[in-house]
Amino acid sequence: MRAGQKIKEILKTSPTGQLVTVMGWVRTFRNNQFIALNDGSTNNNLQIVVDFAATPEITLKRITTGAALRATGTLIASLGKGQTVELKADTIEIVGDSDPEKYPLQPKKHSLEFLREIAHLRFRTNTFGAVFRLRNSLAFAVHTFFNERGFVYMHTPIITSSDAEGAGEMFRVTNLDITNPPKDSEGQIDYKQDFFGKSTNLTVSGQLEGELAAMAFSDIYTFGPTFRAENSNTARHLAEFWMIEPEMAFCDIHDNMNLAEEMLQYLIAHVLQNNKEDLEFLSNRLEEEEKQKPQNERSELSLLHKLQFCLDNKFERVTYSQAIEILRESNHNKKKKFQYLVDKWGVDLQSEHERYLVEKHFKKPVILIDYPKEIKSFYMRQNEDGKTVAAMDILFPGIGEIVGGSQREERLDKLELRMKEMGIPAEDLSWYLDTRRFGSCPHAGFGLGFERLVLFVTGMTNIRDVIPFPRTPKNCEF
RNA sequence: UCCUUCUUAGCUCAGCUGGUUAGAGCACAUGACUGUUAAUCAUGGGGUCCCUGGUUCGAGCCCAGGAGAGGGAGCCA
């Protein structure tokens, strides 16, 4: 079947009357003469010029929005103004019809909410074409980044029996008959009879297994799906999302921050270089959208400038304690403009506080470190002050927390003590504690929510629009 | 899960103080035109006013319950 060229490549060539075959889907058909054909390789359409006098009427009728077709003809300099080249068609073959009365996509602007309901067709729009080409490009660049630095790509399990990670509510995995599960002598569900002979769940993080591998390969990363059964209904949460989790042996919190910052800048630089067209499209789209907002709500930088800004400026590194001081002394706090006023050390920062730090005070990405141990996980390394742990969160404008990481507690006695304090049974994690028993070493890692990165890079505002088929509470279509 | 706003044609939306036959633009169909750029012009078809119940002579509009969506918050990545 395939013996044609991608439109992206054709648009790059200079037209010399060469014979060309293309396949794609009709975006619009104007004047019974001009087909805007798109094959997903780029947002730019190839204009196919049909000789309507020489084409059977029945064929013309079948050239409708959404129809798949193959066109062969000569590539010439366009006689019209909107494009430089066009294909003067000799033959048009309708590969797949599209009933114009029923096809939901029109050559006009649709709301993102409507397109979300037809997620199976939204790839065919300019916006989602750009978004998912960028998503692809970013995913590829993640692997390139780590591969260039000698990291081993580790596939951590999707199904897990460990439920001590504390990263969130989990989805149970079972093949027991849920209408009539087997019970043990105490009347509890008897998971010994379940598929794995024990209670199992979908993973909420690959970190603990990642640490095991890092204690052999030195530098590893995972990049896979994770699942959280939290009832979170926001534009920044998904029940199924993709996470990138590097883990590095013989590294501390500072190496960790350096890697995270280097990686984010690498990925942004990669798309600025390789996906300029799609970024320009999204940047313009955003500007158009913002014209409808009042002046004071518009963003100061365009999407392209915002991305460039992240490359040109070091991320601001501040400790939790410094952040609390800044917030407490801010006019915003003194004038009681925060819903939650900042008064004492030890409270968790609300997203209004994070936004203030990133968007108002520093006006650039911020790395917050050394959080109070009470508000962080058991595995984070305790600092010498006895109050804080070597945790780091990277906050991005418009997104909030995009990276969460830490130096891990490598000292067995301190780790065991902390687990006891937090009520985490050591016997469940003996395999994890073994890394601290046999050749323990300082190590660190972080988790990057891939969709949050795609949100930031594309300038989209709802996380459901940067994953093909979003899974959220009460929504699992397609 | 909490607060808040919304749900009317395929899409985006209007619909006055509760009043009799629910509108517009786009899309679609038919025709005209034929170098168009979301083509243009003319004509036409198209409605479970989210669902259930209630108030009323009369409900798209008022009341109660439910469902779904958007924005904000919490949990986090």
GROMACS .gro file of N, CA and C (backbone and C1' of nucleotides) in nm, chain A residues 30-31 34 47 79-83 86 100-101 106 108 111 114 116 228 231-234 237-238 350-351 355 401-402 452, chain B residues 1-2 10-12 25-31 33-39 45 68-77:
model
  300
   30ARG      N    1  -1.216   2.314  -0.059
   30ARG     CA    2  -1.271   2.444  -0.095
   30ARG      C    3  -1.297   2.455  -0.245
   31ASN      N    4  -1.404   2.517  -0.274
   31ASN     CA    5  -1.427   2.562  -0.413
   31ASN      C    6  -1.432   2.446  -0.512
   34PHE      N    7  -0.984   2.266  -0.421
   34PHE     CA    8  -0.863   2.268  -0.338
   34PHE      C    9  -0.881   2.183  -0.214
   47GLN      N   10  -0.167   2.138  -0.021
   47GLN     CA   11  -0.283   2.169  -0.105
   47GLN      C   12  -0.283   2.083  -0.230
   79LEU      N   13   0.013   2.847  -0.746
   79LEU     CA   14  -0.037   2.965  -0.816
   79LEU      C   15  -0.113   3.057  -0.720
   80GLY      N   16  -0.152   3.002  -0.607
   80GLY     CA   17  -0.223   3.082  -0.508
   80GLY      C   18  -0.128   3.143  -0.407
   81LYS      N   19  -0.184   3.219  -0.310
   81LYS     CA   20  -0.099   3.296  -0.219
   81LYS      C   21  -0.068   3.227  -0.086
   82GLY      N   22  -0.155   3.138  -0.041
   82GLY     CA   23  -0.142   3.086   0.096
   82GLY      C   24  -0.033   2.982   0.116
   83GLN      N   25   0.030   2.932   0.011
   83GLN     CA   26   0.129   2.826   0.024
   83GLN      C   27   0.228   2.836  -0.091
   86GLU      N   28   0.217   2.315  -0.425
   86GLU     CA   29   0.090   2.244  -0.427
   86GLU      C   30   0.101   2.124  -0.521
  100PRO      N   31  -2.013   1.331   0.583
  100PRO     CA   32  -2.003   1.470   0.631
  100PRO      C   33  -2.116   1.509   0.727
  101GLU      N   34  -2.225   1.438   0.719
  101GLU     CA   35  -2.336   1.470   0.811
  101GLU      C   36  -2.304   1.423   0.952
  106GLN      N   37  -1.528   1.994   1.250
  106GLN     CA   38  -1.555   2.092   1.146
  106GLN      C   39  -1.432   2.180   1.128
  108LYS      N   40  -1.335   2.450   1.198
  108LYS     CA   41  -1.353   2.568   1.282
  108LYS      C   42  -1.302   2.534   1.420
  111SER      N   43  -1.412   2.358   2.122
  111SER     CA   44  -1.365   2.371   2.260
  111SER      C   45  -1.287   2.246   2.297
  114PHE      N   46  -1.509   1.972   2.438
  114PHE     CA   47  -1.579   1.891   2.338
  114PHE      C   48  -1.484   1.789   2.277
  116ARG      N   49  -1.229   1.657   2.404
  116ARG     CA   50  -1.198   1.554   2.503
  116ARG      C   51  -1.301   1.442   2.495
  228ARG      N   52  -0.258   0.586   4.049
  228ARG     CA   53  -0.297   0.630   4.183
  228ARG      C   54  -0.449   0.643   4.191
  231ASN      N   55  -0.888   1.024   4.477
  231ASN     CA   56  -1.004   1.093   4.420
  231ASN      C   57  -0.967   1.239   4.395
  232SER      N   58  -0.872   1.258   4.304
  232SER     CA   59  -0.824   1.393   4.273
  232SER      C   60  -0.892   1.443   4.148
  233ASN      N   61  -0.962   1.552   4.161
  233ASN     CA   62  -1.030   1.611   4.045
  233ASN      C   63  -0.971   1.748   4.017
  234THR      N   64  -0.857   1.747   3.952
  234THR     CA   65  -0.792   1.873   3.919
  234THR      C   66  -0.738   1.866   3.777
  237HIS      N   67  -0.390   1.630   3.781
  237HIS     CA   68  -0.380   1.492   3.830
  237HIS      C   69  -0.446   1.392   3.737
  238LEU      N   70  -0.383   1.275   3.727
  238LEU     CA   71  -0.440   1.164   3.651
  238LEU      C   72  -0.433   1.039   3.738
  350GLN      N   73   0.103   2.566   5.092
  350GLN     CA   74  -0.016   2.552   5.008
  350GLN      C   75   0.021   2.591   4.865
  351SER      N   76  -0.063   2.551   4.771
  351SER     CA   77  -0.025   2.584   4.633
  351SER      C   78  -0.027   2.734   4.608
  355ARG      N   79   0.285   2.913   4.432
  355ARG     CA   80   0.263   3.001   4.316
  355ARG      C   81   0.321   3.140   4.340
  401GLU      N   82   0.427   2.174   4.143
  401GLU     CA   83   0.530   2.074   4.161
  401GLU      C   84   0.543   1.988   4.035
  402ILE      N   85   0.660   1.992   3.974
  402ILE     CA   86   0.683   1.911   3.854
  402ILE      C   87   0.778   1.798   3.886
  452ARG      N   88   0.303   1.646   3.338
  452ARG     CA   89   0.319   1.785   3.384
  452ARG      C   90   0.425   1.856   3.302
  479U        P   91  -1.699   1.148   4.600
  479U      O5'   92  -1.647   1.255   4.705
  479U      C5'   93  -1.654   1.229   4.844
  479U      C4'   94  -1.579   1.335   4.920
  479U      C3'   95  -1.626   1.478   4.898
  479U      O3'   96  -1.740   1.509   4.978
  479U      C1'   97  -1.389   1.470   4.882
  480C        P   98  -1.849   1.609   4.919
  480C      O5'   99  -1.786   1.752   4.952
  480C      C5'  100  -1.766   1.792   5.086
  480C      C4'  101  -1.689   1.922   5.091
  480C      C3'  102  -1.748   2.035   5.006
  480C      O3'  103  -1.855   2.101   5.071
  480C      C1'  104  -1.515   2.021   4.966
  488G        P  105  -2.818   1.789   1.757
  488G      O5'  106  -2.662   1.789   1.730
  488G      C5'  107  -2.585   1.669   1.745
  488G      C4'  108  -2.446   1.694   1.693
  488G      C3'  109  -2.379   1.817   1.753
  488G      O3'  110  -2.306   1.783   1.869
  488G      C1'  111  -2.372   1.831   1.516
  489C        P  112  -2.299   1.885   1.994
  489C      O5'  113  -2.200   1.998   1.942
  489C      C5'  114  -2.061   1.970   1.928
  489C      C4'  115  -1.989   2.093   1.878
  489C      C3'  116  -2.007   2.217   1.966
  489C      O3'  117  -1.914   2.219   2.072
  489C      C1'  118  -2.049   2.273   1.740
  490U        P  119  -1.949   2.293   2.208
  490U      O5'  120  -1.954   2.447   2.166
  490U      C5'  121  -1.834   2.519   2.141
  490U      C4'  122  -1.867   2.663   2.109
  490U      C3'  123  -1.956   2.734   2.210
  490U      O3'  124  -1.884   2.779   2.322
  490U      C1'  125  -2.033   2.780   1.990
  503G        P  126  -2.797   3.328   1.095
  503G      O5'  127  -2.645   3.303   1.135
  503G      C5'  128  -2.554   3.412   1.145
  503G      C4'  129  -2.424   3.364   1.203
  503G      C3'  130  -2.363   3.243   1.133
  503G      O3'  131  -2.290   3.279   1.017
  503G      C1'  132  -2.364   3.206   1.366
  504C        P  133  -2.287   3.180   0.892
  504C      O5'  134  -2.202   3.055   0.943
  504C      C5'  135  -2.061   3.067   0.965
  504C      C4'  136  -2.010   2.948   1.045
  504C      C3'  137  -2.025   2.812   0.979
  504C      O3'  138  -1.925   2.787   0.882
  504C      C1'  139  -2.094   2.797   1.204
  505A        P  140  -1.957   2.695   0.754
  505A      O5'  141  -1.991   2.553   0.819
  505A      C5'  142  -1.889   2.470   0.872
  505A      C4'  143  -1.948   2.342   0.930
  505A      C3'  144  -2.026   2.257   0.829
  505A      O3'  145  -1.939   2.172   0.757
  505A      C1'  146  -2.155   2.286   1.025
  506C        P  147  -1.967   2.138   0.606
  506C      O5'  148  -2.106   2.060   0.610
  506C      C5'  149  -2.114   1.928   0.663
  506C      C4'  150  -2.258   1.881   0.660
  506C      C3'  151  -2.326   1.892   0.525
  506C      O3'  152  -2.295   1.783   0.440
  506C      C1'  153  -2.468   1.981   0.691
  507A        P  154  -2.288   1.802   0.282
  507A      O5'  155  -2.440   1.812   0.241
  507A      C5'  156  -2.526   1.699   0.254
  507A      C4'  157  -2.665   1.735   0.208
  507A      C3'  158  -2.672   1.801   0.070
  507A      O3'  159  -2.674   1.705  -0.033
  507A      C1'  160  -2.797   1.928   0.225
  508U        P  161  -2.609   1.740  -0.174
  508U      O5'  162  -2.713   1.843  -0.236
  508U      C5'  163  -2.842   1.800  -0.276
  508U      C4'  164  -2.922   1.918  -0.326
  508U      C3'  165  -2.853   2.005  -0.431
  508U      O3'  166  -2.863   1.950  -0.561
  508U      C1'  167  -2.948   2.143  -0.264
  509G        P  168  -2.742   1.977  -0.661
  509G      O5'  169  -2.756   2.132  -0.696
  509G      C5'  170  -2.864   2.177  -0.778
  509G      C4'  171  -2.873   2.327  -0.777
  509G      C3'  172  -2.752   2.402  -0.832
  509G      O3'  173  -2.746   2.402  -0.973
  509G      C1'  174  -2.829   2.506  -0.634
  511C        P  175  -2.304   2.853  -1.273
  511C      O5'  176  -2.187   2.929  -1.196
  511C      C5'  177  -2.183   3.071  -1.193
  511C      C4'  178  -2.077   3.118  -1.095
  511C      C3'  179  -1.938   3.062  -1.122
  511C      O3'  180  -1.870   3.138  -1.220
  511C      C1'  181  -1.990   3.040  -0.892
  512U        P  182  -1.778   3.065  -1.326
  512U      O5'  183  -1.648   3.026  -1.246
  512U      C5'  184  -1.570   3.125  -1.179
  512U      C4'  185  -1.477   3.060  -1.081
  512U      C3'  186  -1.363   2.981  -1.147
  512U      O3'  187  -1.249   2.988  -1.065
  512U      C1'  188  -1.488   2.837  -1.009
  513G        P  189  -1.120   3.079  -1.103
  513G      O5'  190  -1.025   3.042  -0.981
  513G      C5'  191  -1.075   3.046  -0.846
  513G      C4'  192  -0.960   3.066  -0.752
  513G      C3'  193  -0.880   3.194  -0.776
  513G      O3'  194  -0.827   3.239  -0.651
  513G      C1'  195  -0.738   3.008  -0.800
  514U        P  196  -0.903   3.346  -0.561
  514U      O5'  197  -0.953   3.254  -0.441
  514U      C5'  198  -1.090   3.222  -0.429
  514U      C4'  199  -1.105   3.099  -0.346
  514U      C3'  200  -1.043   3.107  -0.205
  514U      O3'  201  -1.131   3.168  -0.113
  514U      C1'  202  -0.981   2.903  -0.310
  515U        P  203  -1.072   3.265   0.000
  515U      O5'  204  -0.987   3.169   0.096
  515U      C5'  205  -1.052   3.085   0.193
  515U      C4'  206  -0.947   3.005   0.267
  515U      C3'  207  -0.865   3.086   0.368
  515U      O3'  208  -0.836   3.004   0.479
  515U      C1'  209  -0.721   2.989   0.209
  516A        P  210  -0.851   3.058   0.626
  516A      O5'  211  -0.949   2.956   0.696
  516A      C5'  212  -0.944   2.819   0.664
  516A      C4'  213  -1.081   2.759   0.682
  516A      C3'  214  -1.189   2.823   0.594
  516A      O3'  215  -1.286   2.725   0.558
  516A      C1'  216  -1.245   2.852   0.819
  517A        P  217  -1.282   2.673   0.409
  517A      O5'  218  -1.291   2.809   0.324
  517A      C5'  219  -1.417   2.867   0.302
  517A      C4'  220  -1.397   2.993   0.222
  517A      C3'  221  -1.524   3.074   0.200
  517A      O3'  222  -1.554   3.155   0.312
  517A      C1'  223  -1.408   3.052  -0.005
  523G        P  224  -3.737   2.393   0.596
  523G      O5'  225  -3.668   2.261   0.650
  523G      C5'  226  -3.705   2.132   0.598
  523G      C4'  227  -3.602   2.030   0.635
  523G      C3'  228  -3.580   2.011   0.785
  523G      O3'  229  -3.674   1.921   0.841
  523G      C1'  230  -3.371   2.035   0.677
  546G        P  231  -2.147   1.132   3.743
  546G      O5'  232  -2.121   1.232   3.623
  546G      C5'  233  -2.115   1.183   3.489
  546G      C4'  234  -2.115   1.297   3.391
  546G      C3'  235  -2.004   1.399   3.408
  546G      O3'  236  -1.881   1.356   3.354
  546G      C1'  237  -2.208   1.512   3.380
  547A        P  238  -1.744   1.415   3.414
  547A      O5'  239  -1.739   1.564   3.358
  547A      C5'  240  -1.725   1.586   3.218
  547A      C4'  241  -1.739   1.733   3.186
  547A      C3'  242  -1.643   1.827   3.258
  547A      O3'  243  -1.516   1.830   3.198
  547A      C1'  244  -1.860   1.914   3.274
  548G        P  245  -1.389   1.869   3.287
  548G      O5'  246  -1.403   2.026   3.305
  548G      C5'  247  -1.389   2.112   3.193
  548G      C4'  248  -1.418   2.255   3.232
  548G      C3'  249  -1.331   2.311   3.343
  548G      O3'  250  -1.204   2.352   3.297
  548G      C1'  251  -1.555   2.367   3.385
  549G        P  252  -1.075   2.337   3.390
  549G      O5'  253  -1.099   2.452   3.500
  549G      C5'  254  -1.089   2.589   3.463
  549G      C4'  255  -1.127   2.676   3.580
  549G      C3'  256  -1.052   2.650   3.710
  549G      O3'  257  -0.923   2.708   3.712
  549G      C1'  258  -1.281   2.668   3.756
  550G        P  259  -0.805   2.637   3.797
  550G      O5'  260  -0.849   2.659   3.947
  550G      C5'  261  -0.840   2.788   4.006
  550G      C4'  262  -0.900   2.787   4.144
  550G      C3'  263  -0.836   2.693   4.245
  550G      O3'  264  -0.713   2.739   4.296
  550G      C1'  265  -1.070   2.677   4.262
  551A        P  266  -0.600   2.633   4.339
  551A      O5'  267  -0.663   2.562   4.467
  551A      C5'  268  -0.680   2.635   4.588
  551A      C4'  269  -0.741   2.549   4.695
  551A      C3'  270  -0.667   2.421   4.729
  551A      O3'  271  -0.556   2.444   4.813
  551A      C1'  272  -0.898   2.375   4.711
  552G        P  273  -0.428   2.347   4.805
  552G      O5'  274  -0.480   2.214   4.876
  552G      C5'  275  -0.510   2.212   5.015
  552G      C4'  276  -0.568   2.078   5.052
  552G      C3'  277  -0.478   1.959   5.019
  552G      O3'  278  -0.387   1.934   5.124
  552G      C1'  279  -0.696   1.920   4.936
  553C        P  280  -0.234   1.902   5.087
  553C      O5'  281  -0.240   1.755   5.029
  553C      C5'  282  -0.280   1.646   5.112
  553C      C4'  283  -0.298   1.524   5.028
  553C      C3'  284  -0.179   1.488   4.939
  553C      O3'  285  -0.081   1.414   5.010
  553C      C1'  286  -0.381   1.474   4.815
  554C        P  287   0.074   1.463   5.007
  554C      O5'  288   0.107   1.469   4.854
  554C      C5'  289   0.206   1.384   4.800
  554C      C4'  290   0.166   1.344   4.662
  554C      C3'  291   0.270   1.371   4.554
  554C      O3'  292   0.357   1.261   4.544
  554C      C1'  293   0.061   1.459   4.486
  555A        P  294   0.509   1.286   4.489
  555A      O5'  295   0.501   1.303   4.332
  555A      C5'  296   0.617   1.274   4.254
  555A      C4'  297   0.605   1.338   4.117
  555A      C3'  298   0.583   1.488   4.120
  555A      O3'  299   0.648   1.548   4.010
  555A      C1'  300   0.403   1.383   4.009
   0.00000   0.00000   0.00000
